[in-house]
Amino acid sequence: MKLYVVGIGPGEDCQLTGKAIRAIEESQLVIGYDVYIDLIKHLLPDKETLTTPMKKEVDRCKLAVEAAMAGKKVAVISSGDAGIYGMAGLIYEVLAEYKATDIQIEVIPGITAASSAAAVLGAPLTHDFAVISLSDLLTPWEVIGKRLRLAAEAGFAICIYNPSSKKRSDYLKKACEIILTVADRDTPCGYVRNIGREGQTSKILTLEELVQEQVDMFSTVIIGNKNTRVINDRLVTSRGYKGI
Amino acid sequence: MKLYVVGIGPGEDCQLTGKAIRAIEESQLVIGYDVYIDLIKHLLPDKETLTTPMKKEVDRCKLAVEAAMAGKKVAVISSGDAGIYGMAGLIYEVLAEYKATDIQIEVIPGITAASSAAAVLGAPLTHDFAVISLSDLLTPWEVIGKRLRLAAEAGFAICIYNPSSKKRSDYLKKACEIILTVADRDTPCGYVRNIGREGQTSKILTLEELVQEQVDMFSTVIIGNKNTRVINDRLVTSRGYKGI
């Protein structure tokens, strides 16, 4: 029995891969966080769906594994890429607990926010980069802070997921202050809100300006490195090609 | 005039997004490295194509910009994501040199090797990670080595692009030795060769074993962190959910 874990990309249909669409179409039951099910509901006419609220990830995976064990073809969906802060890892962990060895998991990658935000802002991730989530639900802030500092010391461009939430409205500020201990104040940065969805907006600004910026949980932030410049209102990290 | 920079994903048609296919179909001229044009040539019946060999990236971008300035609708293609070690940054830089302000660049993201390799191996990139290329054509080895060491100190899972080439067959070994100064010898790792293409193979092994492994330039390597385990022959990085 097959259990698909599908990344649906940022949200708009045209950013799903053919493989993702086929897996969803083939499945009898589609499970996901309600906001993501909503994004693709027009792809699911007459299909059984099951939604669970945010923070109910373990329950969602258990429901998926139990349905697959009962003989249903199931797709669990994540926004972006199912393997990057998505449900793929948890599905493997839950499946191991159930000892359901006859179920075969197939992870179908999607366009992750690092890729889609970078494309909107220009080309800030053309070279080495780090991806860091500011959510401290499952990771202590000390670990997050250390990673931010070392990523800046390493000269990575940094892509920040989950930059903010109601309970941690000052986390992006704290993150920028850590990076500022290493990086220049005028390091070019940018963020995109609602990527690929209605009301998409983006902004390019310096690291010093980003410290003061209010950015919400629907945003992805990219902080450049020493090779990042603003060219025609776009963020571009140069790889150092000669002869341009 | 529009100039598309399109990520075609790992190679198989089903991993292109609808947006990428549409941009290629809309274009009058499709430009790329010959191997990538070959991968999608069945999508290009009766379409003008222009291929340049590897290491001719600047020439490729100049040809693209000049064709767009002459009024053609052009798509430049990259494998994976056009914005991650792809052509997007260079296109912006070349366009700025030509002062071709009437040309509008649209970067269309694709599934990058970090996503596609992770999906084949299991779910090793479910949490913070770094992406590092071992190619020293444009980056001094000292910088690459420093990034590897700091990424390991930060506890990132690490995805390695360009792990090897004819001239630098021992670079992955050197990289693993740097990471081994910080990480455990039994850290779970894996690599995928020819992702999404004919003859795809993958292997899961420890960091200590990876040091001795010969991996070629068509491979993507993922090195886990302290939270990575092997579950049912798959590489899984736990995010620490309770109640599994």
PDB file of N, CA and C in Angstrom, chain B residues 58-117:
ATOM      1  N   VAL B  58      28.614  32.553 -18.989  1.00  0.00           N
ATOM      2  CA  VAL B  58      28.512  33.981 -19.313  1.00  0.00           C
ATOM      3  C   VAL B  58      28.088  34.158 -20.767  1.00  0.00           C
ATOM      4  N   ASP B  59      28.693  33.372 -21.663  1.00  0.00           N
ATOM      5  CA  ASP B  59      28.311  33.442 -23.081  1.00  0.00           C
ATOM      6  C   ASP B  59      26.828  33.126 -23.252  1.00  0.00           C
ATOM      7  N   ARG B  60      26.376  32.099 -22.537  1.00  0.00           N
ATOM      8  CA  ARG B  60      24.981  31.683 -22.631  1.00  0.00           C
ATOM      9  C   ARG B  60      24.048  32.831 -22.243  1.00  0.00           C
ATOM     10  N   CYS B  61      24.400  33.525 -21.164  1.00  0.00           N
ATOM     11  CA  CYS B  61      23.554  34.627 -20.695  1.00  0.00           C
ATOM     12  C   CYS B  61      23.586  35.788 -21.675  1.00  0.00           C
ATOM     13  N   LYS B  62      24.766  36.058 -22.258  1.00  0.00           N
ATOM     14  CA  LYS B  62      24.862  37.143 -23.237  1.00  0.00           C
ATOM     15  C   LYS B  62      24.007  36.838 -24.464  1.00  0.00           C
ATOM     16  N   LEU B  63      24.073  35.612 -24.933  1.00  0.00           N
ATOM     17  CA  LEU B  63      23.236  35.206 -26.072  1.00  0.00           C
ATOM     18  C   LEU B  63      21.760  35.389 -25.754  1.00  0.00           C
ATOM     19  N   ALA B  64      21.394  35.029 -24.541  1.00  0.00           N
ATOM     20  CA  ALA B  64      19.983  35.138 -24.135  1.00  0.00           C
ATOM     21  C   ALA B  64      19.540  36.595 -24.102  1.00  0.00           C
ATOM     22  N   VAL B  65      20.352  37.443 -23.499  1.00  0.00           N
ATOM     23  CA  VAL B  65      19.989  38.857 -23.388  1.00  0.00           C
ATOM     24  C   VAL B  65      19.949  39.505 -24.776  1.00  0.00           C
ATOM     25  N   GLU B  66      20.912  39.175 -25.602  1.00  0.00           N
ATOM     26  CA  GLU B  66      20.937  39.757 -26.959  1.00  0.00           C
ATOM     27  C   GLU B  66      19.717  39.320 -27.774  1.00  0.00           C
ATOM     28  N   ALA B  67      19.332  38.072 -27.647  1.00  0.00           N
ATOM     29  CA  ALA B  67      18.146  37.593 -28.366  1.00  0.00           C
ATOM     30  C   ALA B  67      16.889  38.287 -27.857  1.00  0.00           C
ATOM     31  N   ALA B  68      16.813  38.477 -26.535  1.00  0.00           N
ATOM     32  CA  ALA B  68      15.651  39.178 -25.965  1.00  0.00           C
ATOM     33  C   ALA B  68      15.623  40.631 -26.431  1.00  0.00           C
ATOM     34  N   MET B  69      16.811  41.268 -26.493  1.00  0.00           N
ATOM     35  CA  MET B  69      16.885  42.662 -26.972  1.00  0.00           C
ATOM     36  C   MET B  69      16.460  42.761 -28.444  1.00  0.00           C
ATOM     37  N   ALA B  70      16.701  41.690 -29.186  1.00  0.00           N
ATOM     38  CA  ALA B  70      16.312  41.672 -30.602  1.00  0.00           C
ATOM     39  C   ALA B  70      14.825  41.354 -30.777  1.00  0.00           C
ATOM     40  N   GLY B  71      14.125  41.163 -29.653  1.00  0.00           N
ATOM     41  CA  GLY B  71      12.672  41.012 -29.730  1.00  0.00           C
ATOM     42  C   GLY B  71      12.158  39.594 -29.559  1.00  0.00           C
ATOM     43  N   LYS B  72      13.036  38.679 -29.283  1.00  0.00           N
ATOM     44  CA  LYS B  72      12.580  37.283 -29.114  1.00  0.00           C
ATOM     45  C   LYS B  72      12.145  36.993 -27.688  1.00  0.00           C
ATOM     46  N   LYS B  73      11.177  36.103 -27.560  1.00  0.00           N
ATOM     47  CA  LYS B  73      10.799  35.616 -26.240  1.00  0.00           C
ATOM     48  C   LYS B  73      11.721  34.443 -25.916  1.00  0.00           C
ATOM     49  N   VAL B  74      12.502  34.593 -24.854  1.00  0.00           N
ATOM     50  CA  VAL B  74      13.590  33.655 -24.582  1.00  0.00           C
ATOM     51  C   VAL B  74      13.395  32.961 -23.236  1.00  0.00           C
ATOM     52  N   ALA B  75      13.697  31.677 -23.176  1.00  0.00           N
ATOM     53  CA  ALA B  75      13.790  30.958 -21.892  1.00  0.00           C
ATOM     54  C   ALA B  75      15.197  30.396 -21.746  1.00  0.00           C
ATOM     55  N   VAL B  76      15.845  30.756 -20.654  1.00  0.00           N
ATOM     56  CA  VAL B  76      17.126  30.140 -20.301  1.00  0.00           C
ATOM     57  C   VAL B  76      16.811  29.063 -19.278  1.00  0.00           C
ATOM     58  N   ILE B  77      17.274  27.848 -19.505  1.00  0.00           N
ATOM     59  CA  ILE B  77      16.927  26.783 -18.558  1.00  0.00           C
ATOM     60  C   ILE B  77      18.134  26.347 -17.733  1.00  0.00           C
ATOM     61  N   SER B  78      17.845  25.989 -16.489  1.00  0.00           N
ATOM     62  CA  SER B  78      18.821  25.391 -15.574  1.00  0.00           C
ATOM     63  C   SER B  78      18.230  24.084 -15.072  1.00  0.00           C
ATOM     64  N   SER B  79      19.068  23.121 -14.748  1.00  0.00           N
ATOM     65  CA  SER B  79      18.525  21.942 -14.068  1.00  0.00           C
ATOM     66  C   SER B  79      18.242  22.346 -12.622  1.00  0.00           C
ATOM     67  N   GLY B  80      17.398  21.593 -11.955  1.00  0.00           N
ATOM     68  CA  GLY B  80      17.056  21.934 -10.575  1.00  0.00           C
ATOM     69  C   GLY B  80      16.303  23.249 -10.516  1.00  0.00           C
ATOM     70  N   ASP B  81      16.710  24.126  -9.615  1.00  0.00           N
ATOM     71  CA  ASP B  81      16.115  25.447  -9.461  1.00  0.00           C
ATOM     72  C   ASP B  81      17.033  26.473 -10.112  1.00  0.00           C
ATOM     73  N   ALA B  82      16.474  27.312 -10.989  1.00  0.00           N
ATOM     74  CA  ALA B  82      17.275  28.327 -11.697  1.00  0.00           C
ATOM     75  C   ALA B  82      17.932  29.315 -10.741  1.00  0.00           C
ATOM     76  N   GLY B  83      17.423  29.396  -9.518  1.00  0.00           N
ATOM     77  CA  GLY B  83      17.954  30.366  -8.553  1.00  0.00           C
ATOM     78  C   GLY B  83      18.956  29.775  -7.585  1.00  0.00           C
ATOM     79  N   ILE B  84      19.151  28.460  -7.598  1.00  0.00           N
ATOM     80  CA  ILE B  84      20.087  27.806  -6.673  1.00  0.00           C
ATOM     81  C   ILE B  84      21.211  27.187  -7.501  1.00  0.00           C
ATOM     82  N   TYR B  85      22.383  27.794  -7.469  1.00  0.00           N
ATOM     83  CA  TYR B  85      23.496  27.429  -8.350  1.00  0.00           C
ATOM     84  C   TYR B  85      23.039  27.396  -9.811  1.00  0.00           C
ATOM     85  N   GLY B  86      22.025  28.159 -10.158  1.00  0.00           N
ATOM     86  CA  GLY B  86      21.515  28.175 -11.526  1.00  0.00           C
ATOM     87  C   GLY B  86      21.882  29.478 -12.219  1.00  0.00           C
ATOM     88  N   MET B  87      21.180  29.781 -13.311  1.00  0.00           N
ATOM     89  CA  MET B  87      21.569  30.900 -14.165  1.00  0.00           C
ATOM     90  C   MET B  87      20.926  32.237 -13.771  1.00  0.00           C
ATOM     91  N   ALA B  88      20.016  32.247 -12.820  1.00  0.00           N
ATOM     92  CA  ALA B  88      19.228  33.456 -12.552  1.00  0.00           C
ATOM     93  C   ALA B  88      20.099  34.653 -12.165  1.00  0.00           C
ATOM     94  N   GLY B  89      21.042  34.453 -11.269  1.00  0.00           N
ATOM     95  CA  GLY B  89      21.878  35.564 -10.813  1.00  0.00           C
ATOM     96  C   GLY B  89      22.686  36.162 -11.943  1.00  0.00           C
ATOM     97  N   LEU B  90      23.296  35.298 -12.719  1.00  0.00           N
ATOM     98  CA  LEU B  90      24.146  35.749 -13.820  1.00  0.00           C
ATOM     99  C   LEU B  90      23.340  36.508 -14.871  1.00  0.00           C
ATOM    100  N   ILE B  91      22.119  36.072 -15.124  1.00  0.00           N
ATOM    101  CA  ILE B  91      21.252  36.777 -16.084  1.00  0.00           C
ATOM    102  C   ILE B  91      21.005  38.222 -15.604  1.00  0.00           C
ATOM    103  N   TYR B  92      20.722  38.380 -14.303  1.00  0.00           N
ATOM    104  CA  TYR B  92      20.541  39.752 -13.783  1.00  0.00           C
ATOM    105  C   TYR B  92      21.812  40.578 -13.959  1.00  0.00           C
ATOM    106  N   GLU B  93      22.966  39.965 -13.687  1.00  0.00           N
ATOM    107  CA  GLU B  93      24.225  40.705 -13.794  1.00  0.00           C
ATOM    108  C   GLU B  93      24.522  41.106 -15.235  1.00  0.00           C
ATOM    109  N   VAL B  94      24.312  40.164 -16.160  1.00  0.00           N
ATOM    110  CA  VAL B  94      24.589  40.444 -17.576  1.00  0.00           C
ATOM    111  C   VAL B  94      23.623  41.513 -18.098  1.00  0.00           C
ATOM    112  N   LEU B  95      22.359  41.386 -17.717  1.00  0.00           N
ATOM    113  CA  LEU B  95      21.356  42.353 -18.168  1.00  0.00           C
ATOM    114  C   LEU B  95      21.726  43.773 -17.720  1.00  0.00           C
ATOM    115  N   ALA B  96      22.250  43.896 -16.510  1.00  0.00           N
ATOM    116  CA  ALA B  96      22.630  45.208 -15.992  1.00  0.00           C
ATOM    117  C   ALA B  96      23.766  45.798 -16.826  1.00  0.00           C
ATOM    118  N   GLU B  97      24.685  44.947 -17.285  1.00  0.00           N
ATOM    119  CA  GLU B  97      25.793  45.415 -18.122  1.00  0.00           C
ATOM    120  C   GLU B  97      25.277  45.959 -19.454  1.00  0.00           C
ATOM    121  N   TYR B  98      24.260  45.305 -19.987  1.00  0.00           N
ATOM    122  CA  TYR B  98      23.703  45.716 -21.284  1.00  0.00           C
ATOM    123  C   TYR B  98      22.765  46.916 -21.145  1.00  0.00           C
ATOM    124  N   LYS B  99      22.453  47.279 -19.903  1.00  0.00           N
ATOM    125  CA  LYS B  99      21.497  48.359 -19.629  1.00  0.00           C
ATOM    126  C   LYS B  99      20.186  48.154 -20.404  1.00  0.00           C
ATOM    127  N   ALA B 100      19.736  46.907 -20.457  1.00  0.00           N
ATOM    128  CA  ALA B 100      18.527  46.582 -21.217  1.00  0.00           C
ATOM    129  C   ALA B 100      17.319  46.660 -20.291  1.00  0.00           C
ATOM    130  N   THR B 101      16.933  47.901 -19.985  1.00  0.00           N
ATOM    131  CA  THR B 101      15.914  48.099 -18.951  1.00  0.00           C
ATOM    132  C   THR B 101      14.500  47.721 -19.394  1.00  0.00           C
ATOM    133  N   ASP B 102      14.310  47.534 -20.704  1.00  0.00           N
ATOM    134  CA  ASP B 102      12.969  47.164 -21.166  1.00  0.00           C
ATOM    135  C   ASP B 102      12.738  45.658 -21.094  1.00  0.00           C
ATOM    136  N   ILE B 103      13.755  44.905 -20.709  1.00  0.00           N
ATOM    137  CA  ILE B 103      13.588  43.453 -20.601  1.00  0.00           C
ATOM    138  C   ILE B 103      13.249  43.096 -19.163  1.00  0.00           C
ATOM    139  N   GLN B 104      12.182  42.328 -19.035  1.00  0.00           N
ATOM    140  CA  GLN B 104      11.732  41.949 -17.700  1.00  0.00           C
ATOM    141  C   GLN B 104      12.092  40.487 -17.455  1.00  0.00           C
ATOM    142  N   ILE B 105      12.862  40.240 -16.401  1.00  0.00           N
ATOM    143  CA  ILE B 105      13.261  38.869 -16.082  1.00  0.00           C
ATOM    144  C   ILE B 105      12.214  38.227 -15.187  1.00  0.00           C
ATOM    145  N   GLU B 106      11.836  36.997 -15.499  1.00  0.00           N
ATOM    146  CA  GLU B 106      10.995  36.235 -14.570  1.00  0.00           C
ATOM    147  C   GLU B 106      11.693  34.909 -14.245  1.00  0.00           C
ATOM    148  N   VAL B 107      12.016  34.748 -12.981  1.00  0.00           N
ATOM    149  CA  VAL B 107      12.641  33.500 -12.545  1.00  0.00           C
ATOM    150  C   VAL B 107      11.545  32.517 -12.156  1.00  0.00           C
ATOM    151  N   ILE B 108      11.573  31.339 -12.751  1.00  0.00           N
ATOM    152  CA  ILE B 108      10.565  30.320 -12.452  1.00  0.00           C
ATOM    153  C   ILE B 108      11.249  29.168 -11.730  1.00  0.00           C
ATOM    154  N   PRO B 109      10.952  29.018 -10.434  1.00  0.00           N
ATOM    155  CA  PRO B 109      11.699  28.037  -9.641  1.00  0.00           C
ATOM    156  C   PRO B 109      11.402  26.596 -10.044  1.00  0.00           C
ATOM    157  N   GLY B 110      12.353  25.736  -9.792  1.00  0.00           N
ATOM    158  CA  GLY B 110      12.192  24.303 -10.021  1.00  0.00           C
ATOM    159  C   GLY B 110      12.588  23.529  -8.779  1.00  0.00           C
ATOM    160  N   ILE B 111      12.380  22.228  -8.820  1.00  0.00           N
ATOM    161  CA  ILE B 111      12.753  21.379  -7.686  1.00  0.00           C
ATOM    162  C   ILE B 111      14.277  21.270  -7.651  1.00  0.00           C
ATOM    163  N   THR B 112      14.886  21.808  -6.617  1.00  0.00           N
ATOM    164  CA  THR B 112      16.342  21.765  -6.508  1.00  0.00           C
ATOM    165  C   THR B 112      16.803  20.392  -5.997  1.00  0.00           C
ATOM    166  N   ALA B 113      18.078  20.078  -6.236  1.00  0.00           N
ATOM    167  CA  ALA B 113      18.594  18.755  -5.860  1.00  0.00           C
ATOM    168  C   ALA B 113      18.483  18.473  -4.365  1.00  0.00           C
ATOM    169  N   ALA B 114      18.532  19.503  -3.525  1.00  0.00           N
ATOM    170  CA  ALA B 114      18.350  19.267  -2.086  1.00  0.00           C
ATOM    171  C   ALA B 114      16.996  18.607  -1.836  1.00  0.00           C
ATOM    172  N   SER B 115      15.965  19.124  -2.484  1.00  0.00           N
ATOM    173  CA  SER B 115      14.617  18.564  -2.321  1.00  0.00           C
ATOM    174  C   SER B 115      14.505  17.179  -2.944  1.00  0.00           C
ATOM    175  N   SER B 116      15.002  17.025  -4.168  1.00  0.00           N
ATOM    176  CA  SER B 116      14.791  15.743  -4.855  1.00  0.00           C
ATOM    177  C   SER B 116      15.661  14.645  -4.248  1.00  0.00           C
ATOM    178  N   ALA B 117      16.873  14.984  -3.836  1.00  0.00           N
ATOM    179  CA  ALA B 117      17.721  13.969  -3.194  1.00  0.00           C
ATOM    180  C   ALA B 117      17.147  13.581  -1.837  1.00  0.00           C
TER     181      ALA B 117
END
